[in-house]
Amino acid sequence: MLTKPHPWVLCEWHTDYVCAGPDGIQPHTLVSVKHRSQDQGAWALADLPVRGGFKVLFERWIASERTNSCRWVTNNGFKVGENQARELSRVLSSKSEDRDTDALKWFASNMQSAIGASNVDDAIHFLSTLTMYSTGGDEHSMQALVIDDTVRPTLARLGVRPGFARAAYNAAFKLVDEAVRGLNPEEPDVDWMVGDDLADHSKGVRMITKARFLQRLQDSGIPITSDAIEDQNATGTAMSRKLRAGMLGPTAISAAPRLRRRWYEIEASFRPDVPSPFADEVGRIRAEILHRALNAELRTRTAGSSYGPQMHMELSKSLSGADLNPKIPVGLPELMGCVYQLTDECQIWWSDEFDPQYEAPWVVQGRSQNQHTQLAFPLFQGDSNA
């Protein structure tokens, strides 16, 4: 969810969980998870329809109008042998153009009645959408595997120190546990709701969105900022759009996310669960920077004209003075990171206001004119009169 355009996961809703398709567009993936202790042995083909839950997963797939894909996940292995579960897994894991259609038809015919399919074609279609995945191991080894193979590389890709991996895993695990149980500590009891209201509320607390996940990580002291996420998806950020609107140069726009992450790591480190002087110091620094940004804007702003570079220089000069006296280990780079954090929060502007979900109109217009110039320029190359 943090590095790919998958905006939500829906827990315990018709199946164990549903993963959104890219950008939330179907096909989604219906996922069934089956735990099986090691002393029960590997899954045999005959176990899959009822004990393995293929029948329920097929029903959910039918209910979703056959528009989604399916995945079946277990911690145990698959029984080896001709026409056994391991062979079915191999057939389903192959690319559609390379798939053994005769083997697929045999498995579909064999399982048709057991999963409740009315005809073989439905069973074939269902199996064609299905993948089988074995994680192996118990709960403790799975935790270690996820931390090493998923959490650490993801944090590294987002510019966060891998030492936060276990804390990030625990924050994600707690959020999933709340969603599975239908809990939401931020909402009051809603037992009085009926009909669609109750269904909508239940679905809401069971859905983990990218924004909800990111907020939980931040609340847990994991210094991941929104620009780190959005940079992965090439969607741009409010911060970068506001810096461009203020006519700041490419160096400032490129450096801002890194400096912001440096500040956010400091802020997360001094954000304790109980009030403390250090938490007050973070708030004091934010308030002081906001005050100095206001003064820098008042000294440089002329309505309707570009003043971003002058304001940036004025604010940087103000923060480099010795009168701020921070009581936590921050220098000018971290203080400028706080400036960019406040920029992303729309507390600091570098231009006239606009809707930061989109590029400023004058930036869009400037790009359009630049593209026109670039298209026109080659027409003059080689012209002696140019």
Coordinates of C-alpha atoms in Angstrom, one line a residue:
M1 CA 0.0 0.0 0.0
L2 CA 2.9 2.4 0.7
T3 CA 4.8 1.9 -2.5
K4 CA 2.1 0.8 -5.0
P5 CA -1.2 2.4 -6.1
H6 CA -3.4 0.1 -3.9
P7 CA -5.5 2.5 -1.8
W8 CA -7.3 0.2 0.6
V9 CA -7.7 -3.3 2.2
L10 CA -11.1 -4.4 3.5
C11 CA -10.9 -6.9 6.4
E12 CA -13.5 -9.6 7.2
W13 CA -16.0 -8.4 4.5
H14 CA -17.5 -11.4 2.8
T15 CA -14.1 -13.1 2.8
D16 CA -11.0 -12.9 5.0
Y17 CA -9.9 -9.7 3.2
V18 CA -10.2 -7.9 -0.1
C19 CA -7.3 -6.1 -1.7
A20 CA -8.1 -3.1 -3.9
G21 CA -7.0 -3.2 -7.5
P22 CA -4.6 -0.6 -8.7
D23 CA -6.0 2.9 -8.0
G24 CA -9.1 1.2 -6.4
I25 CA -10.3 -0.1 -9.8
Q26 CA -11.6 -3.6 -10.3
P27 CA -10.6 -6.4 -10.5
H28 CA -10.0 -6.5 -6.7
T29 CA -8.6 -9.6 -5.1
L30 CA -10.8 -11.7 -2.8
V31 CA -8.4 -13.5 -0.3
S32 CA -9.1 -16.5 1.8
V33 CA -6.7 -17.5 4.6
K34 CA -6.6 -21.0 6.1
H35 CA -4.3 -21.9 9.0
R36 CA -3.4 -25.5 9.3
S37 CA -1.2 -26.9 12.1
Q38 CA 1.8 -28.9 10.9
D39 CA 0.7 -32.2 12.5
Q40 CA -2.4 -32.2 10.2
G41 CA -0.1 -32.6 7.2
A42 CA -0.1 -30.9 3.8
W43 CA -3.3 -30.0 2.0
A44 CA -4.7 -32.8 -0.2
L45 CA -6.9 -31.9 -3.2
A46 CA -9.9 -33.5 -1.5
D47 CA -9.5 -31.1 1.5
L48 CA -9.6 -27.9 -0.5
P49 CA -13.4 -27.5 -1.3
V50 CA -14.8 -27.7 2.3
R51 CA -12.0 -27.6 4.9
G52 CA -9.9 -25.4 2.6
G53 CA -12.8 -23.0 2.0
F54 CA -12.7 -23.1 -1.8
K55 CA -16.5 -23.5 -1.8
V56 CA -17.1 -20.3 0.2
L57 CA -14.5 -18.4 -1.9
F58 CA -16.3 -19.6 -5.0
E59 CA -19.6 -18.3 -3.6
R60 CA -18.1 -14.9 -2.8
W61 CA -16.6 -14.8 -6.3
I62 CA -20.0 -15.5 -7.9
A63 CA -21.6 -12.9 -5.6
S64 CA -19.1 -10.3 -6.9
E65 CA -20.4 -11.0 -10.4
R66 CA -17.3 -12.9 -11.4
T67 CA -15.4 -9.6 -11.8
N68 CA -12.6 -10.1 -9.3
S69 CA -9.6 -12.4 -8.9
C70 CA -9.1 -14.7 -6.0
R71 CA -6.2 -15.8 -3.8
W72 CA -6.0 -18.7 -1.3
V73 CA -3.3 -18.4 1.4
T74 CA -2.1 -21.0 3.9
N75 CA 0.8 -21.5 6.3
N76 CA 1.0 -25.2 5.4
G77 CA 2.2 -27.0 2.3
F78 CA 0.5 -28.8 -0.6
K79 CA 0.3 -32.6 -1.0
V80 CA 2.7 -33.9 -3.7
G81 CA 1.6 -36.4 -6.3
E82 CA -0.3 -36.8 -9.6
N83 CA -3.5 -34.8 -9.6
Q84 CA -2.8 -33.5 -6.2
A85 CA -2.9 -30.0 -4.6
R86 CA 0.8 -29.2 -5.5
E87 CA 0.0 -29.9 -9.1
L88 CA -3.1 -27.7 -9.0
S89 CA -1.0 -24.9 -7.5
R90 CA 1.6 -25.2 -10.2
V91 CA -1.1 -25.1 -12.9
L92 CA -2.7 -22.0 -11.4
S93 CA 0.6 -20.2 -11.0
S94 CA 1.6 -20.4 -14.7
K95 CA 0.8 -17.5 -17.0
S96 CA -2.6 -17.8 -18.8
E97 CA -0.9 -18.3 -22.2
D98 CA 1.3 -21.1 -20.9
R99 CA -1.3 -22.8 -18.7
D100 CA -2.1 -26.5 -19.2
T101 CA -5.7 -26.2 -20.2
D102 CA -6.3 -30.0 -20.1
A103 CA -5.1 -30.2 -16.5
L104 CA -7.1 -27.1 -15.6
K105 CA -10.3 -28.7 -17.1
W106 CA -9.6 -32.0 -15.2
F107 CA -9.3 -30.1 -11.8
A108 CA -12.4 -28.1 -12.6
S109 CA -14.4 -31.2 -13.4
N110 CA -13.1 -32.9 -10.3
M111 CA -14.0 -30.0 -8.0
Q112 CA -17.2 -28.8 -9.7
S113 CA -19.7 -30.5 -7.5
A114 CA -17.7 -30.0 -4.3
I115 CA -17.5 -26.2 -4.7
G116 CA -21.1 -25.9 -5.8
A117 CA -20.5 -24.8 -9.4
S118 CA -23.5 -25.4 -11.7
N119 CA -21.3 -26.3 -14.6
V120 CA -17.7 -27.0 -15.6
D121 CA -17.3 -23.7 -17.3
D122 CA -18.0 -21.8 -14.1
A123 CA -15.5 -24.0 -12.2
I124 CA -12.9 -23.4 -15.0
H125 CA -13.5 -19.7 -14.9
F126 CA -13.1 -19.6 -11.1
L127 CA -9.9 -21.6 -11.1
S128 CA -8.5 -19.3 -13.8
T129 CA -8.9 -16.3 -11.5
L130 CA -7.3 -18.2 -8.5
T131 CA -3.8 -18.4 -7.2
M132 CA -2.6 -20.6 -4.3
Y133 CA 0.1 -19.4 -2.0
S134 CA 1.9 -21.1 0.9
T135 CA 3.7 -18.8 3.4
G136 CA 5.2 -21.7 5.4
G137 CA 6.1 -21.5 9.1
D138 CA 4.3 -20.5 12.3
E139 CA 3.3 -17.1 13.7
H140 CA 6.7 -16.2 15.0
S141 CA 8.7 -17.2 11.9
M142 CA 6.1 -15.3 9.7
Q143 CA 6.6 -12.2 11.8
A144 CA 10.4 -12.4 11.2
L145 CA 9.9 -13.1 7.5
V146 CA 7.5 -10.1 7.0
I147 CA 9.9 -7.7 8.9
D148 CA 13.0 -8.8 7.0
D149 CA 11.5 -9.3 3.5
T150 CA 8.8 -6.6 3.4
V151 CA 9.0 -4.0 6.2
R152 CA 12.8 -3.2 6.1
P153 CA 13.0 -2.9 2.2
T154 CA 9.8 -0.8 2.2
L155 CA 11.1 1.6 4.8
A156 CA 14.5 1.8 3.1
R157 CA 12.8 2.7 -0.2
L158 CA 10.9 5.5 1.6
G159 CA 14.0 6.9 3.1
V160 CA 13.3 5.7 6.7
R161 CA 15.9 4.0 8.8
P162 CA 15.4 0.2 9.0
G163 CA 15.6 0.3 12.8
F164 CA 12.0 1.3 12.8
A165 CA 11.0 -2.0 11.1
R166 CA 9.7 -3.8 14.2
A167 CA 7.8 -0.8 15.4
A168 CA 6.2 -0.3 12.0
Y169 CA 5.2 -4.0 11.8
N170 CA 3.6 -3.8 15.3
A171 CA 1.7 -0.6 14.3
A172 CA 0.4 -2.3 11.1
F173 CA -0.5 -5.5 13.0
K174 CA -2.5 -3.6 15.6
L175 CA -4.4 -1.7 12.9
V176 CA -5.3 -4.9 11.1
D177 CA -6.4 -6.5 14.4
E178 CA -8.7 -3.5 15.0
A179 CA -10.1 -3.7 11.5
V180 CA -10.7 -7.5 11.7
R181 CA -12.6 -7.1 15.0
G182 CA -14.5 -4.1 13.6
L183 CA -13.1 -1.8 16.3
N184 CA -12.6 1.9 15.9
P185 CA -11.4 3.7 19.1
E186 CA -12.0 7.1 17.6
E187 CA -15.8 6.5 17.1
P188 CA -18.6 6.1 19.7
D189 CA -20.8 3.1 20.0
V190 CA -23.2 3.0 17.0
D191 CA -25.4 0.0 17.9
W192 CA -28.4 2.2 17.4
M193 CA -27.7 2.4 13.7
V194 CA -29.8 0.3 11.4
G195 CA -29.9 -0.8 7.7
D196 CA -27.4 0.9 5.4
D197 CA -26.1 3.2 8.1
L198 CA -24.9 0.3 10.2
A199 CA -23.5 -1.5 7.1
D200 CA -21.6 1.6 6.0
H201 CA -20.2 2.2 9.5
S202 CA -19.1 -1.5 9.8
K203 CA -17.4 -1.3 6.4
G204 CA -15.7 1.9 7.3
V205 CA -14.1 0.5 10.5
R206 CA -13.0 -2.7 8.6
M207 CA -11.4 -0.8 5.7
I208 CA -7.8 0.2 6.1
T209 CA -7.1 3.1 3.7
K210 CA -3.6 4.3 2.7
A211 CA -4.2 7.5 4.7
R212 CA -5.4 5.6 7.8
F213 CA -2.4 3.4 7.6
L214 CA 0.0 6.3 7.2
Q215 CA -1.6 8.1 10.1
R216 CA -1.2 5.1 12.3
L217 CA 2.5 4.8 11.4
Q218 CA 3.1 8.5 12.1
D219 CA 1.2 8.3 15.5
S220 CA 3.5 5.4 16.4
G221 CA 6.6 7.5 15.8
I222 CA 7.5 6.1 12.4
P223 CA 8.8 9.1 10.4
I224 CA 7.1 8.5 7.1
T225 CA 5.8 11.6 5.4
S226 CA 3.2 11.9 2.7
D227 CA 5.6 13.1 0.1
A228 CA 7.7 9.9 0.5
I229 CA 4.5 7.9 -0.3
E230 CA 3.4 10.1 -3.2
D231 CA 6.8 10.2 -4.7
Q232 CA 6.6 6.4 -5.2
N233 CA 3.4 6.8 -7.1
A234 CA 4.6 9.8 -9.1
T235 CA 1.5 11.8 -8.2
G236 CA 3.3 14.8 -6.8
T237 CA 2.6 16.5 -3.4
A238 CA 0.9 19.6 -2.1
M239 CA 4.3 20.7 -0.9
S240 CA 6.0 20.4 -4.3
R241 CA 3.0 22.0 -6.0
K242 CA 3.1 25.0 -3.6
L243 CA 6.9 25.4 -4.0
R244 CA 6.4 25.4 -7.8
A245 CA 3.6 27.9 -7.5
G246 CA 6.0 30.2 -5.5
M247 CA 8.5 29.9 -8.4
L248 CA 11.2 28.2 -6.3
G249 CA 13.8 26.4 -8.3
P250 CA 14.4 22.7 -8.9
T251 CA 17.1 22.5 -6.2
A252 CA 14.7 23.6 -3.5
I253 CA 11.9 21.4 -4.8
S254 CA 14.3 18.4 -4.9
A255 CA 15.8 19.0 -1.5
A256 CA 12.5 19.8 0.3
P257 CA 11.3 16.1 0.7
R258 CA 14.7 15.0 2.2
L259 CA 14.9 17.9 4.6
R260 CA 11.3 17.4 5.6
R261 CA 12.0 13.8 6.4
R262 CA 14.9 14.8 8.6
W263 CA 12.7 17.1 10.6
Y264 CA 9.9 14.6 10.8
E265 CA 12.2 12.0 12.2
I266 CA 13.2 14.5 14.9
E267 CA 9.6 15.4 15.6
A268 CA 8.5 11.7 15.8
S269 CA 11.4 11.0 18.2
F270 CA 10.3 13.7 20.6
R271 CA 6.6 12.9 20.5
P272 CA 6.1 10.9 23.7
D273 CA 2.9 9.2 24.9
V274 CA 2.6 11.6 27.8
P275 CA 3.2 15.4 27.9
S276 CA 6.9 16.4 28.4
P277 CA 9.1 19.5 27.9
F278 CA 10.5 18.0 24.7
A279 CA 7.0 17.7 23.2
D280 CA 6.3 21.3 24.1
E281 CA 9.6 22.2 22.5
V282 CA 8.6 20.7 19.2
G283 CA 5.3 22.7 19.4
R284 CA 7.3 25.9 20.3
I285 CA 9.6 25.5 17.3
R286 CA 6.7 24.9 14.9
A287 CA 4.9 28.0 16.3
E288 CA 8.1 30.1 16.1
I289 CA 8.8 29.1 12.5
L290 CA 5.2 29.9 11.5
H291 CA 5.6 33.3 13.1
R292 CA 8.8 34.0 11.3
A293 CA 7.3 32.8 8.0
L294 CA 4.5 35.3 8.5
N295 CA 7.0 38.1 9.0
A296 CA 9.0 37.0 5.9
E297 CA 5.8 36.9 3.8
L298 CA 4.8 40.4 5.0
R299 CA 8.3 41.8 4.1
T300 CA 8.4 40.2 0.6
R301 CA 4.8 39.7 -0.7
T302 CA 3.2 41.7 -3.4
A303 CA -0.2 40.4 -4.4
G304 CA -0.3 39.1 -7.9
S305 CA 3.4 38.8 -8.3
S306 CA 6.1 36.2 -7.6
Y307 CA 7.7 36.5 -4.2
G308 CA 8.5 32.9 -3.2
P309 CA 12.3 33.1 -3.7
Q310 CA 12.6 36.3 -1.7
M311 CA 10.5 34.9 1.1
H312 CA 12.5 31.7 1.1
M313 CA 15.8 33.7 1.5
E314 CA 14.3 35.9 4.2
L315 CA 13.0 33.0 6.2
S316 CA 16.2 31.0 5.9
K317 CA 18.2 34.0 7.1
S318 CA 15.8 34.4 10.0
L319 CA 16.1 30.8 11.1
S320 CA 19.9 30.8 10.8
G321 CA 20.2 33.4 13.6
A322 CA 21.2 32.4 17.1
D323 CA 18.0 33.6 18.8
L324 CA 15.8 30.5 18.3
N325 CA 17.7 28.5 20.9
P326 CA 16.2 25.0 20.2
K327 CA 16.4 22.6 23.2
I328 CA 16.4 19.6 20.9
P329 CA 19.2 18.6 18.4
V330 CA 18.2 20.5 15.3
G331 CA 20.1 22.8 13.0
L332 CA 19.2 24.9 10.0
P333 CA 18.5 21.9 7.7
E334 CA 16.0 20.4 10.2
L335 CA 14.4 23.8 10.8
M336 CA 14.0 24.2 7.0
G337 CA 12.5 20.7 7.0
C338 CA 9.9 21.9 9.5
V339 CA 9.2 24.8 7.1
Y340 CA 8.5 22.3 4.4
Q341 CA 6.3 20.2 6.8
L342 CA 4.3 23.3 7.5
T343 CA 4.1 24.0 3.8
D344 CA 2.6 20.5 3.2
E345 CA 0.1 21.2 6.0
C346 CA -0.9 24.4 4.2
Q347 CA 0.2 26.6 7.1
I348 CA 2.9 28.3 5.0
W349 CA 2.4 29.5 1.5
W350 CA 4.9 30.8 -1.1
S351 CA 2.4 32.4 -3.5
D352 CA -1.2 33.5 -3.7
E353 CA -3.6 30.7 -2.6
F354 CA -4.8 28.0 -5.0
D355 CA -6.2 24.5 -4.7
P356 CA -3.1 22.5 -3.7
Q357 CA -4.6 19.2 -5.0
Y358 CA -3.8 20.6 -8.4
E359 CA -1.0 22.6 -9.9
A360 CA -1.4 26.4 -9.6
P361 CA -3.1 27.9 -12.7
W362 CA -0.1 30.1 -13.5
V363 CA 2.2 27.0 -13.3
V364 CA 0.0 25.1 -15.8
Q365 CA -0.1 28.1 -18.1
G366 CA 3.7 28.5 -17.9
R367 CA 4.2 24.9 -18.8
S368 CA 1.8 25.2 -21.7
Q369 CA 3.6 28.2 -23.1
N370 CA 7.0 26.5 -22.6
Q371 CA 5.8 23.4 -24.5
H372 CA 4.6 25.7 -27.3
T373 CA 8.1 27.4 -27.5
Q374 CA 9.8 24.0 -27.5
L375 CA 7.6 22.8 -30.4
A376 CA 8.2 26.0 -32.4
F377 CA 12.0 26.3 -31.8
P378 CA 13.1 23.4 -34.2
L379 CA 11.4 25.2 -37.1
F380 CA 14.0 27.9 -36.9
Q381 CA 17.1 25.6 -36.6
G382 CA 19.3 25.9 -39.6
D383 CA 17.6 29.1 -40.8
S384 CA 20.2 31.8 -41.6
N385 CA 17.6 34.5 -40.9
A386 CA 16.9 33.1 -37.4

